[in-house]
GROMACS .gro file of N, CA and C in nm:
model
  177
    1MET      N    1   0.091  -0.106   0.005
    1MET     CA    2  -0.008  -0.006  -0.010
    1MET      C    3   0.091   0.133  -0.001
    2HIS      N    4   0.050   0.227  -0.075
    2HIS     CA    5   0.145   0.317  -0.086
    2HIS      C    6   0.105   0.430   0.021
    3ASP      N    7   0.220   0.479   0.070
    3ASP     CA    8   0.193   0.600   0.188
    3ASP      C    9   0.177   0.735   0.118
    4ASN      N   10   0.070   0.813   0.145
    4ASN     CA   11   0.045   0.934   0.100
    4ASN      C   12   0.133   1.056   0.151
    5PRO      N   13   0.207   1.123   0.049
    5PRO     CA   14   0.323   1.200   0.082
    5PRO      C   15   0.252   1.338   0.142
    6HIS      N   16   0.135   1.351   0.121
    6HIS     CA   17   0.030   1.448   0.186
    6HIS      C   18  -0.044   1.422   0.260
    7PRO      N   19  -0.039   1.401   0.401
    7PRO     CA   20  -0.144   1.330   0.482
    7PRO      C   21  -0.260   1.400   0.491
    8ASP      N   22  -0.261   1.543   0.451
    8ASP     CA   23  -0.369   1.614   0.454
    8ASP      C   24  -0.469   1.588   0.328
    9GLY      N   25  -0.403   1.506   0.241
    9GLY     CA   26  -0.495   1.466   0.117
    9GLY      C   27  -0.501   1.586   0.017
   10ALA      N   28  -0.404   1.670   0.030
   10ALA     CA   29  -0.383   1.784  -0.063
   10ALA      C   30  -0.387   1.734  -0.202
   11ARG      N   31  -0.289   1.661  -0.246
   11ARG     CA   32  -0.263   1.608  -0.387
   11ARG      C   33  -0.378   1.548  -0.427
   12THR      N   34  -0.466   1.450  -0.356
   12THR     CA   35  -0.584   1.389  -0.405
   12THR      C   36  -0.696   1.480  -0.417
   13LYS      N   37  -0.712   1.583  -0.369
   13LYS     CA   38  -0.820   1.716  -0.346
   13LYS      C   39  -0.763   1.763  -0.486
   14GLN      N   40  -0.654   1.801  -0.547
   14GLN     CA   41  -0.594   1.866  -0.660
   14GLN      C   42  -0.652   1.779  -0.780
   15ALA      N   43  -0.618   1.658  -0.761
   15ALA     CA   44  -0.626   1.545  -0.885
   15ALA      C   45  -0.784   1.538  -0.896
   16ILE      N   46  -0.855   1.550  -0.792
   16ILE     CA   47  -0.994   1.527  -0.798
   16ILE      C   48  -1.066   1.654  -0.862
   17SER      N   49  -0.993   1.766  -0.837
   17SER     CA   50  -1.041   1.906  -0.903
   17SER      C   51  -0.992   1.896  -1.018
   18SER      N   52  -0.903   1.856  -1.072
   18SER     CA   53  -0.832   1.847  -1.222
   18SER      C   54  -0.951   1.770  -1.290
   19ARG      N   55  -0.961   1.642  -1.223
   19ARG     CA   56  -1.053   1.554  -1.309
   19ARG      C   57  -1.201   1.619  -1.343
   20LEU      N   58  -1.238   1.668  -1.237
   20LEU     CA   59  -1.368   1.722  -1.246
   20LEU      C   60  -1.395   1.825  -1.362
   21HIS      N   61  -1.290   1.934  -1.349
   21HIS     CA   62  -1.285   2.033  -1.447
   21HIS      C   63  -1.285   1.954  -1.584
   22GLY      N   64  -1.187   1.858  -1.617
   22GLY     CA   65  -1.186   1.819  -1.743
   22GLY      C   66  -1.298   1.762  -1.774
   23TRP      N   67  -1.390   1.678  -1.679
   23TRP     CA   68  -1.524   1.635  -1.733
   23TRP      C   69  -1.618   1.738  -1.746
   24ILE      N   70  -1.620   1.855  -1.687
   24ILE     CA   71  -1.708   1.946  -1.716
   24ILE      C   72  -1.678   2.010  -1.850
   25LYS      N   73  -1.530   2.027  -1.881
   25LYS     CA   74  -1.493   2.087  -1.998
   25LYS      C   75  -1.554   2.014  -2.117
   26ARG      N   76  -1.523   1.877  -2.109
   26ARG     CA   77  -1.554   1.782  -2.238
   26ARG      C   78  -1.721   1.803  -2.237
   27ARG      N   79  -1.800   1.810  -2.140
   27ARG     CA   80  -1.943   1.803  -2.146
   27ARG      C   81  -2.020   1.921  -2.167
   28TYR      N   82  -1.943   2.016  -2.167
   28TYR     CA   83  -1.992   2.175  -2.162
   28TYR      C   84  -2.099   2.192  -2.326
   29ARG      N   85  -2.028   2.150  -2.445
   29ARG     CA   86  -2.096   2.139  -2.556
   29ARG      C   87  -2.216   2.094  -2.544
   30THR      N   88  -2.227   1.955  -2.502
   30THR     CA   89  -2.340   1.850  -2.499
   30THR      C   90  -2.460   1.930  -2.421
   31ALA      N   91  -2.393   1.964  -2.306
   31ALA     CA   92  -2.501   2.056  -2.220
   31ALA      C   93  -2.567   2.175  -2.289
   32LEU      N   94  -2.480   2.246  -2.345
   32LEU     CA   95  -2.542   2.367  -2.392
   32LEU      C   96  -2.652   2.319  -2.534
   33GLY      N   97  -2.593   2.209  -2.592
   33GLY     CA   98  -2.688   2.161  -2.709
   33GLY      C   99  -2.819   2.114  -2.640
   34LEU      N  100  -2.795   2.040  -2.535
   34LEU     CA  101  -2.926   1.976  -2.476
   34LEU      C  102  -3.034   2.114  -2.431
   35ALA      N  103  -2.946   2.221  -2.357
   35ALA     CA  104  -3.018   2.327  -2.311
   35ALA      C  105  -3.095   2.397  -2.403
   36LEU      N  106  -3.027   2.386  -2.527
   36LEU     CA  107  -3.112   2.463  -2.659
   36LEU      C  108  -3.199   2.404  -2.694
   37ARG      N  109  -3.214   2.246  -2.701
   37ARG     CA  110  -3.316   2.165  -2.762
   37ARG      C  111  -3.421   2.183  -2.654
   38GLY      N  112  -3.391   2.187  -2.537
   38GLY     CA  113  -3.517   2.188  -2.431
   38GLY      C  114  -3.605   2.362  -2.458
   39ALA      N  115  -3.513   2.463  -2.473
   39ALA     CA  116  -3.568   2.573  -2.481
   39ALA      C  117  -3.635   2.585  -2.621
   40CYS      N  118  -3.598   2.513  -2.755
   40CYS     CA  119  -3.688   2.525  -2.860
   40CYS      C  120  -3.822   2.433  -2.831
   41TYR      N  121  -3.819   2.330  -2.764
   41TYR     CA  122  -3.921   2.235  -2.718
   41TYR      C  123  -4.023   2.369  -2.667
   42GLY      N  124  -3.963   2.385  -2.553
   42GLY     CA  125  -4.053   2.467  -2.484
   42GLY      C  126  -4.113   2.601  -2.546
   43ALA      N  127  -4.051   2.663  -2.615
   43ALA     CA  128  -4.095   2.766  -2.732
   43ALA      C  129  -4.208   2.708  -2.805
   44GLY      N  130  -4.167   2.599  -2.897
   44GLY     CA  131  -4.283   2.544  -2.975
   44GLY      C  132  -4.383   2.495  -2.904
   45THR      N  133  -4.395   2.454  -2.803
   45THR     CA  134  -4.500   2.411  -2.703
   45THR      C  135  -4.593   2.531  -2.659
   46ALA      N  136  -4.498   2.626  -2.648
   46ALA     CA  137  -4.584   2.756  -2.588
   46ALA      C  138  -4.655   2.819  -2.726
   47ALA      N  139  -4.594   2.833  -2.827
   47ALA     CA  140  -4.648   2.860  -2.962
   47ALA      C  141  -4.751   2.817  -2.996
   48ALA      N  142  -4.762   2.663  -2.982
   48ALA     CA  143  -4.880   2.580  -3.015
   48ALA      C  144  -5.006   2.600  -2.939
   49THR      N  145  -4.955   2.635  -2.808
   49THR     CA  146  -5.071   2.648  -2.693
   49THR      C  147  -5.124   2.802  -2.713
   50VAL      N  148  -5.054   2.877  -2.755
   50VAL     CA  149  -5.116   3.018  -2.745
   50VAL      C  150  -5.188   3.029  -2.874
   51THR      N  151  -5.161   2.949  -3.005
   51THR     CA  152  -5.218   2.948  -3.126
   51THR      C  153  -5.359   2.861  -3.096
   52ALA      N  154  -5.349   2.788  -3.032
   52ALA     CA  155  -5.474   2.686  -3.002
   52ALA      C  156  -5.571   2.759  -2.905
   53TYR      N  157  -5.532   2.823  -2.781
   53TYR     CA  158  -5.601   2.909  -2.721
   53TYR      C  159  -5.668   3.026  -2.817
   54TRP      N  160  -5.603   3.078  -2.896
   54TRP     CA  161  -5.655   3.188  -2.970
   54TRP      C  162  -5.753   3.163  -3.082
   55LEU      N  163  -5.743   3.042  -3.152
   55LEU     CA  164  -5.829   2.973  -3.255
   55LEU      C  165  -5.986   2.945  -3.160
   56GLN      N  166  -5.953   2.906  -3.045
   56GLN     CA  167  -6.074   2.865  -2.977
   56GLN      C  168  -6.158   2.999  -2.916
   57HIS      N  169  -6.088   3.081  -2.877
   57HIS     CA  170  -6.149   3.199  -2.842
   57HIS      C  171  -6.169   3.329  -2.924
   58ARG      N  172  -6.114   3.321  -3.062
   58ARG     CA  173  -6.149   3.424  -3.158
   58ARG      C  174  -6.296   3.445  -3.168
   59PRO      N  175  -6.349   3.558  -3.183
   59PRO     CA  176  -6.479   3.577  -3.228
   59PRO      C  177  -6.534   3.533  -3.368
   0.00000   0.00000   0.00000
């Protein structure tokens, strides 16, 4: 078993932080794409709802 040269775990925290940053950076574009897709679905649903409401309640 390896002895940790940093008993307070400083190196481990740095490694975890670096890995987390890399994970976020790699998935940033995917997350933005999914957020845009969700916004488009929401806008389309809102437009369809408003149109249906308008058609039902016009004189």
